[in-house]
GROMACS .gro file of C-alpha atoms in nm:
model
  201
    1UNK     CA    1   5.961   7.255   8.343
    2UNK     CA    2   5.925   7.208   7.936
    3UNK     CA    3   6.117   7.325   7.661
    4UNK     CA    4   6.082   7.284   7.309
    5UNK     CA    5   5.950   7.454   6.989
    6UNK     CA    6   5.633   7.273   6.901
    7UNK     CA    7   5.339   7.451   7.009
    8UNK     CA    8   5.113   7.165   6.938
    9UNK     CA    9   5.319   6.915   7.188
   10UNK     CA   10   5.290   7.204   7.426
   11UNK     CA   11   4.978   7.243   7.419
   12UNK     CA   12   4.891   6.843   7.456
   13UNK     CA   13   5.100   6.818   7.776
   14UNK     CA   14   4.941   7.156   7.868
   15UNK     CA   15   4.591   7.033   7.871
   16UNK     CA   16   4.709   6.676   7.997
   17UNK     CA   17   4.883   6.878   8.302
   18UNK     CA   18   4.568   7.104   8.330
   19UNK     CA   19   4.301   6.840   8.362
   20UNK     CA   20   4.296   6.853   8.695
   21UNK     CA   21   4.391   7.168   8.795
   22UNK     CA   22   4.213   7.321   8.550
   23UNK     CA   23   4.349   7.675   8.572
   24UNK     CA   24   4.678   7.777   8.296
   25UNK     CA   25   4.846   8.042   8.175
   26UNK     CA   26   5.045   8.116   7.869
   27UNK     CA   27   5.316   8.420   7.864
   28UNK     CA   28   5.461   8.556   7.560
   29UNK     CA   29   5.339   8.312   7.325
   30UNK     CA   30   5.196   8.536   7.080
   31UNK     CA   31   5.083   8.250   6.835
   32UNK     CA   32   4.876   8.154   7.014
   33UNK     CA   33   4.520   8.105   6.933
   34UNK     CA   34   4.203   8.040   7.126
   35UNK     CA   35   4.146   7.781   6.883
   36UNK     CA   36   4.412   7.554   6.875
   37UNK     CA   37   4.418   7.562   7.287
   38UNK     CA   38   4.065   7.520   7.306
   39UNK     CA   39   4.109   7.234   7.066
   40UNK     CA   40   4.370   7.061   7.263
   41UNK     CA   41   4.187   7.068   7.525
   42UNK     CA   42   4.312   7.371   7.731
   43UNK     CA   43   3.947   7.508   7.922
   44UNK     CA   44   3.997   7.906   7.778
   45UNK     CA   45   3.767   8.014   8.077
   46UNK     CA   46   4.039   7.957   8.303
   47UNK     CA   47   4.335   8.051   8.123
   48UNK     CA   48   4.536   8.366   8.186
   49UNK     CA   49   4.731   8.513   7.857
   50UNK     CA   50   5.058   8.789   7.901
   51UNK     CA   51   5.112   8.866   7.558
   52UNK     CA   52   5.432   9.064   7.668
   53UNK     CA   53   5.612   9.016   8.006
   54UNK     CA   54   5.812   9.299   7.897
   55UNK     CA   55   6.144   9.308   8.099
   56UNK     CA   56   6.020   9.179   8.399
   57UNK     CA   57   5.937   8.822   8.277
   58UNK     CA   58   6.085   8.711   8.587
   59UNK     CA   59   5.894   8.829   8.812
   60UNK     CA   60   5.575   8.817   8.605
   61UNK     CA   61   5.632   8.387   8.588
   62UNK     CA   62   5.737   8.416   8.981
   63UNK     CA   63   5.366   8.538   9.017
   64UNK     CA   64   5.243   8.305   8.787
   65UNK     CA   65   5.399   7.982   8.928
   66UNK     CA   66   5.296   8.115   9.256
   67UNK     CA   67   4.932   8.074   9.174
   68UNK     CA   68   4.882   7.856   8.861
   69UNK     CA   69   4.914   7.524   8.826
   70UNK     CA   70   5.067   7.499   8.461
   71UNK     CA   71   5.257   7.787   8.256
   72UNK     CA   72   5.369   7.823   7.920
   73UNK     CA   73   5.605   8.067   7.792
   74UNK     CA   74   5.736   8.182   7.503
   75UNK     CA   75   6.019   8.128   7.294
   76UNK     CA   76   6.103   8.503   7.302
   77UNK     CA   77   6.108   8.532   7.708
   78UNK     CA   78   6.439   8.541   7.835
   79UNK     CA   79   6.506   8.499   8.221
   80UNK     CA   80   6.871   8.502   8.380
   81UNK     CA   81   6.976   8.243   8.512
   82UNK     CA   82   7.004   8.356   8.872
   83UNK     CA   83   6.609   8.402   8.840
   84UNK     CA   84   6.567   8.068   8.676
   85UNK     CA   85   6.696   7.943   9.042
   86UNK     CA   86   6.488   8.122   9.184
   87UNK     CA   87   6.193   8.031   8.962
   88UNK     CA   88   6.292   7.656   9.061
   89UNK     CA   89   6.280   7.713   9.394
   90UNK     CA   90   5.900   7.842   9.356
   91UNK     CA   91   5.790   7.545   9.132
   92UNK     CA   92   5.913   7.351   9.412
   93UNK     CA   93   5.691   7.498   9.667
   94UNK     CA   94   5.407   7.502   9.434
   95UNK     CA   95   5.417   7.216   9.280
   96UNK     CA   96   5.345   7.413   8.914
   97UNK     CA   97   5.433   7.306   8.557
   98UNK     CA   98   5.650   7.509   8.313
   99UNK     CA   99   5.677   7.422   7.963
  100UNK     CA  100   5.887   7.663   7.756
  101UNK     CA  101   5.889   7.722   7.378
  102UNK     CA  102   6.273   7.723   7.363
  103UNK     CA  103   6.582   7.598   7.571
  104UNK     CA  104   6.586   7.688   7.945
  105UNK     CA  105   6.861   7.678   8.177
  106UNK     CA  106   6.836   7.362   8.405
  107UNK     CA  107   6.636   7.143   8.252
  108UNK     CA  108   6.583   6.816   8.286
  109UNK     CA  109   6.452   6.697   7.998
  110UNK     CA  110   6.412   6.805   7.632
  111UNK     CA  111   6.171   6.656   7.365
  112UNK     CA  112   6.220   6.715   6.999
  113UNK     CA  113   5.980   6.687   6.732
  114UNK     CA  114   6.050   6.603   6.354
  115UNK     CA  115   5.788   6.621   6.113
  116UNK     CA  116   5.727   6.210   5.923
  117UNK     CA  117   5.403   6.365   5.697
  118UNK     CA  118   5.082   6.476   5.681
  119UNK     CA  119   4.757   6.242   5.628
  120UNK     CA  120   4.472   6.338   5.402
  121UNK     CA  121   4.650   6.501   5.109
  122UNK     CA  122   4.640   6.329   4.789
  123UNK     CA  123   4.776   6.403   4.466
  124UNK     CA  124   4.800   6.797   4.512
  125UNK     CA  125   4.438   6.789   4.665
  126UNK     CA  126   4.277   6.680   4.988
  127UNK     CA  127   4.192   6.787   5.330
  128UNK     CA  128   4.510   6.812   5.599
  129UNK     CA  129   4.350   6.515   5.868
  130UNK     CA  130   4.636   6.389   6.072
  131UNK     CA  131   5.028   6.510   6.118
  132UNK     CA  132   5.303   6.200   6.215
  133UNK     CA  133   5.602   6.316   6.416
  134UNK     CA  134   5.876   6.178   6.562
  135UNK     CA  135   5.912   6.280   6.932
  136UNK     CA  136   6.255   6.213   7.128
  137UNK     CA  137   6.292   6.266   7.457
  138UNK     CA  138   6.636   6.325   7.597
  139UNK     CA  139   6.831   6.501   7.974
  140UNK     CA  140   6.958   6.405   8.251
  141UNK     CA  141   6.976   6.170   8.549
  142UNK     CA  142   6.688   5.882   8.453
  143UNK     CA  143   6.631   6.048   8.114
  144UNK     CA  144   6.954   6.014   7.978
  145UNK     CA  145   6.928   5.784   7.770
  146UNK     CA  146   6.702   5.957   7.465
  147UNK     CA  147   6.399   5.751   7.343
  148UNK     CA  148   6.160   5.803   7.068
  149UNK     CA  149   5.824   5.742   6.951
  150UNK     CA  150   5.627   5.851   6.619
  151UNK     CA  151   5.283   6.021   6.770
  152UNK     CA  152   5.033   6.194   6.606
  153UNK     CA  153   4.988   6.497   6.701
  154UNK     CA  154   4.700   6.543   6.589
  155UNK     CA  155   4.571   6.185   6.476
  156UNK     CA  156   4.248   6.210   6.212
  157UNK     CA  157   4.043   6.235   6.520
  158UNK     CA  158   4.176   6.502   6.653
  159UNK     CA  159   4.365   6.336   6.954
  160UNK     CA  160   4.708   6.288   7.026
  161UNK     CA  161   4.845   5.936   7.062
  162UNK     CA  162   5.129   5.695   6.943
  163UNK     CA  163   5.076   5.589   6.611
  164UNK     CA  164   5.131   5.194   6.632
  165UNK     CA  165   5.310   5.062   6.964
  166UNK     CA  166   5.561   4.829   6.713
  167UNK     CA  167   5.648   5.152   6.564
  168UNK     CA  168   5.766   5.273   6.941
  169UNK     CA  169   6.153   5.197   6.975
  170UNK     CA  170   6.438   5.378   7.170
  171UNK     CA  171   6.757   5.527   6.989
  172UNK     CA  172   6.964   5.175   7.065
  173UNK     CA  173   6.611   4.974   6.848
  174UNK     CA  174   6.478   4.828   7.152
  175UNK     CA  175   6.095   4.797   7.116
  176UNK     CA  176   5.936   5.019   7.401
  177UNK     CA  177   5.565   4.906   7.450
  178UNK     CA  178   5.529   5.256   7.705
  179UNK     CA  179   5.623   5.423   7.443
  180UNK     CA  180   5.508   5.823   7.481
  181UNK     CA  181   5.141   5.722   7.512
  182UNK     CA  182   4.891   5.998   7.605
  183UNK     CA  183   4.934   5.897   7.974
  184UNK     CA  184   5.266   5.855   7.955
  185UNK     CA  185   5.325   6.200   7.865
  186UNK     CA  186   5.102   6.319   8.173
  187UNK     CA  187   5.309   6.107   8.424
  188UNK     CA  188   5.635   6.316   8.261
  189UNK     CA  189   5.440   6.675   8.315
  190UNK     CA  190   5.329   6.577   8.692
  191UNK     CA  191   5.648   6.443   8.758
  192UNK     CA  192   5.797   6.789   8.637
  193UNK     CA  193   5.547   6.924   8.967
  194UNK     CA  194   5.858   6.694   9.187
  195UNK     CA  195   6.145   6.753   8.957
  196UNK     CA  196   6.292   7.063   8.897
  197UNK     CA  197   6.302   7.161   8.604
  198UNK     CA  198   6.139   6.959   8.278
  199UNK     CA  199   6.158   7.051   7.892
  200UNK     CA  200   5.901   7.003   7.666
  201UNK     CA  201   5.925   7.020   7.289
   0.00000   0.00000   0.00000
């Protein structure tokens, strides 16, 4: 399972979890737009939207889980912890992804972006080509210790990927040649089909 607030990180592991499953679903994430999943590489034809779970997120997601490979869901949704368990136990038997827009009880890991810049803007002019973060990835057990990598997300070709290896270090200024490459970040999403619970964002 994934929390986090970035939409565009979710939507990269999204796609990277959905290649080859194909079929998603997003609930309660009213921002957003064809677009930007189509762009990240989402397949819209076989993606199921709840705009509003109402007050019965829980079971709504239970359904979802059920039958869907990967899920995303809002910031907004809340779901009590006693039906987070129970959500866990379905993701086991399923094998699906979650990757929440905010915290959520239970998870394993969280990511964290922070903006570094924007490419392609000159001197109060230019076209917006590329945005640099700074993803960290934190949680328990064998993600404990946090590590980070500067990404972009997107790069001036539209992709996500790391933006030099050297630049790739963990918190204690070890160089990390893994880094969070592209594939990298779609052995952490699969993995979250064994774990738990993983956070993304």
């Amino acid at each position: 399972m994934g929390a986090g607030g970035d939409l565009p990180l979710l939507l990269a592991l999204a796609a990277l979890a959905a290649a080859e499953s194909v079929a998603w679903a997003a609930v309660g994430v009213p921002e957003l737009g064809g677009l930007a999943a189509a762009q990240a590489g989402l397949d819209l034809a076989t993606g199921l939207v709840v705009s509003d779970p109402g007050p019965r997120a829980a079971q709504v997601l239970a359904v979802l889980l059920e039958s869907v490979p990967v899920v995303l869901v809002g910031a907004s949704v809340r779901v009590p912890e006693r039906a987070v368990r129970r959500l866990r136990a379905v993701m086991r038997r399923s094998g699906a992804v979650l990757l929440a827009a905010g915290r959520w009880p239970g998870a394993d890991v969280q990511l964290r972006v922070a903006p570094v810049g924007w490419t392609g803007v000159g001197r109060g002019h230019g076209l917006l080509r590329g945005r640099r973060v700074t993803v960290t990835a934190g949680g328990r057990g064998a993600a404990a210790a946090p590590r980070s990598a500067e990404l972009w997300l997107p790069g001036p070709d539209g992709l996500v990927g790391v933006t030099d290896v050297t630049d790739v270090t963990d918190t204690a200024g070890v160089t990390d040649t893994a880094g969070v490459t592209e594939q990298g970040a779609a052995e952490a999403v699969r993995g979250g089909a064994r774990a738990d619970l993983r956070v993304v964002g």
